[in-house]
Amino acid sequence: MGSPSVRITSRRILLYIKRNRRQVLSFLMFLALSALLWFSIKLNRQYVHTVTYEVNFNGMDARDEIVALQPPLIKLEINTHGYEILFFRFSRTPVVTLDLDQTILRETAQPGVFYLTAQSLVARISSQLPLSSSVLSVKPDTLFFRISRIQSRMVPVVPVLSSGFKPATDLHDTLHITPDSVLISGDEARIGQTSFIKTSPVTLPTGEGAFRVTAALINPYPEHLRLETDRVEISGAVSKFVEKSFMAQVITSDTVITAGVLKNQTVEVHCQIPAEEISVFNPLSVEVVAARLVKEGSSLFAILEARGPAYVKKIRLIPERILVEPVSD
């Protein structure tokens, strides 16, 4: 019959350490010294290691900007001690800064595009490396840059809106955007391509009453443009609307007058008016203009356009065009 097995528990382990603490302490000391000796031997040896450097520039004209056509990074393959590798692994990406007053960027065949050989940076970087380190190779061998002239101009802000207004409700007036334009600065080419700045999507409230919301501005070229502000405030009011109908006299433009006379001089106007404006609304504030001409076969028609206060919505004209009768000689 075999001997009974002995259960190893934490209590037994602690009891053993307590009884043999001198032997355990000696073992741990020798283990630590062995590990330290092993690390010293390993870290003192020479290894091949890759170090990444970021390239920065200073001394630029305030009106110019250097744009890297690839990541402004160079990778150096170096031969160095293990403890130096350990230092590189736990440190931030090193930076080499070039003063443009002392650095020559050579121009390529493409106007405005310059290059700099990575090998020319090795002398500057070598001064930052330990004396025992040596550079074996550099990648990429060439860095390409474009020097762009910085420009600024004001462009309008265009809100991106969605709404689900309840029946018979709408915006009381036009939206108020603060600021309604923004100063953009950056690359000359991108400035020329940017005629407005959009906001992030904004959902308008559906209930009646005033509202005020904040919207972020969307930079179309975040790497090439800077916006004076990144947010705007959009405000307005939602009102209940009622339909209003009335007759209006048609105003004839010079273009139509030279072509002839209108067969009809009045039209029926249907529109939506905020309930709170009904008592003070004046139909004369809505103008109907015969603005332009279209020809269908042998007939000439004047196309009608309605113009009125911003709070007047969904204007419908009956008819939408009027026959123009030529004036007989």
CSV table of N, CA and C in Angstrom, one decimal, residues 2 14 17 23 29 90 145 149 224 257 277 298:
chain,number,residue,atom,x,y,z
A,2,GLY,N,0.7,2.2,-1.0
A,2,GLY,CA,1.5,3.4,-1.1
A,2,GLY,C,1.3,4.4,0.0
A,14,LEU,N,4.2,28.8,3.1
A,14,LEU,CA,4.6,29.9,4.0
A,14,LEU,C,5.3,29.4,5.3
A,17,ILE,N,8.8,28.4,4.1
A,17,ILE,CA,9.7,29.6,4.0
A,17,ILE,C,10.1,30.2,5.3
A,23,GLN,N,17.9,30.0,3.8
A,23,GLN,CA,18.2,29.3,2.6
A,23,GLN,C,17.4,29.9,1.4
A,29,MET,N,18.7,35.7,-3.7
A,29,MET,CA,19.8,36.6,-4.0
A,29,MET,C,20.7,36.1,-5.2
A,90,PHE,N,11.8,52.4,-25.2
A,90,PHE,CA,11.0,53.1,-24.2
A,90,PHE,C,11.0,54.6,-24.2
A,145,PHE,N,9.1,67.2,-50.6
A,145,PHE,CA,8.2,68.2,-50.0
A,145,PHE,C,7.7,69.1,-51.0
A,149,ARG,N,2.3,78.4,-50.6
A,149,ARG,CA,2.0,79.7,-50.1
A,149,ARG,C,0.7,79.7,-49.3
A,224,HIS,N,-4.7,70.3,-44.8
A,224,HIS,CA,-4.2,71.4,-45.6
A,224,HIS,C,-4.9,72.7,-45.3
A,257,ILE,N,-41.7,93.5,-71.2
A,257,ILE,CA,-42.3,94.7,-71.8
A,257,ILE,C,-41.9,94.8,-73.3
A,277,GLU,N,-48.5,86.0,-37.4
A,277,GLU,CA,-48.3,87.1,-38.4
A,277,GLU,C,-49.6,87.4,-39.2
A,298,SER,N,-45.1,78.7,-81.5
A,298,SER,CA,-45.2,80.1,-81.9
A,298,SER,C,-45.7,81.0,-80.8
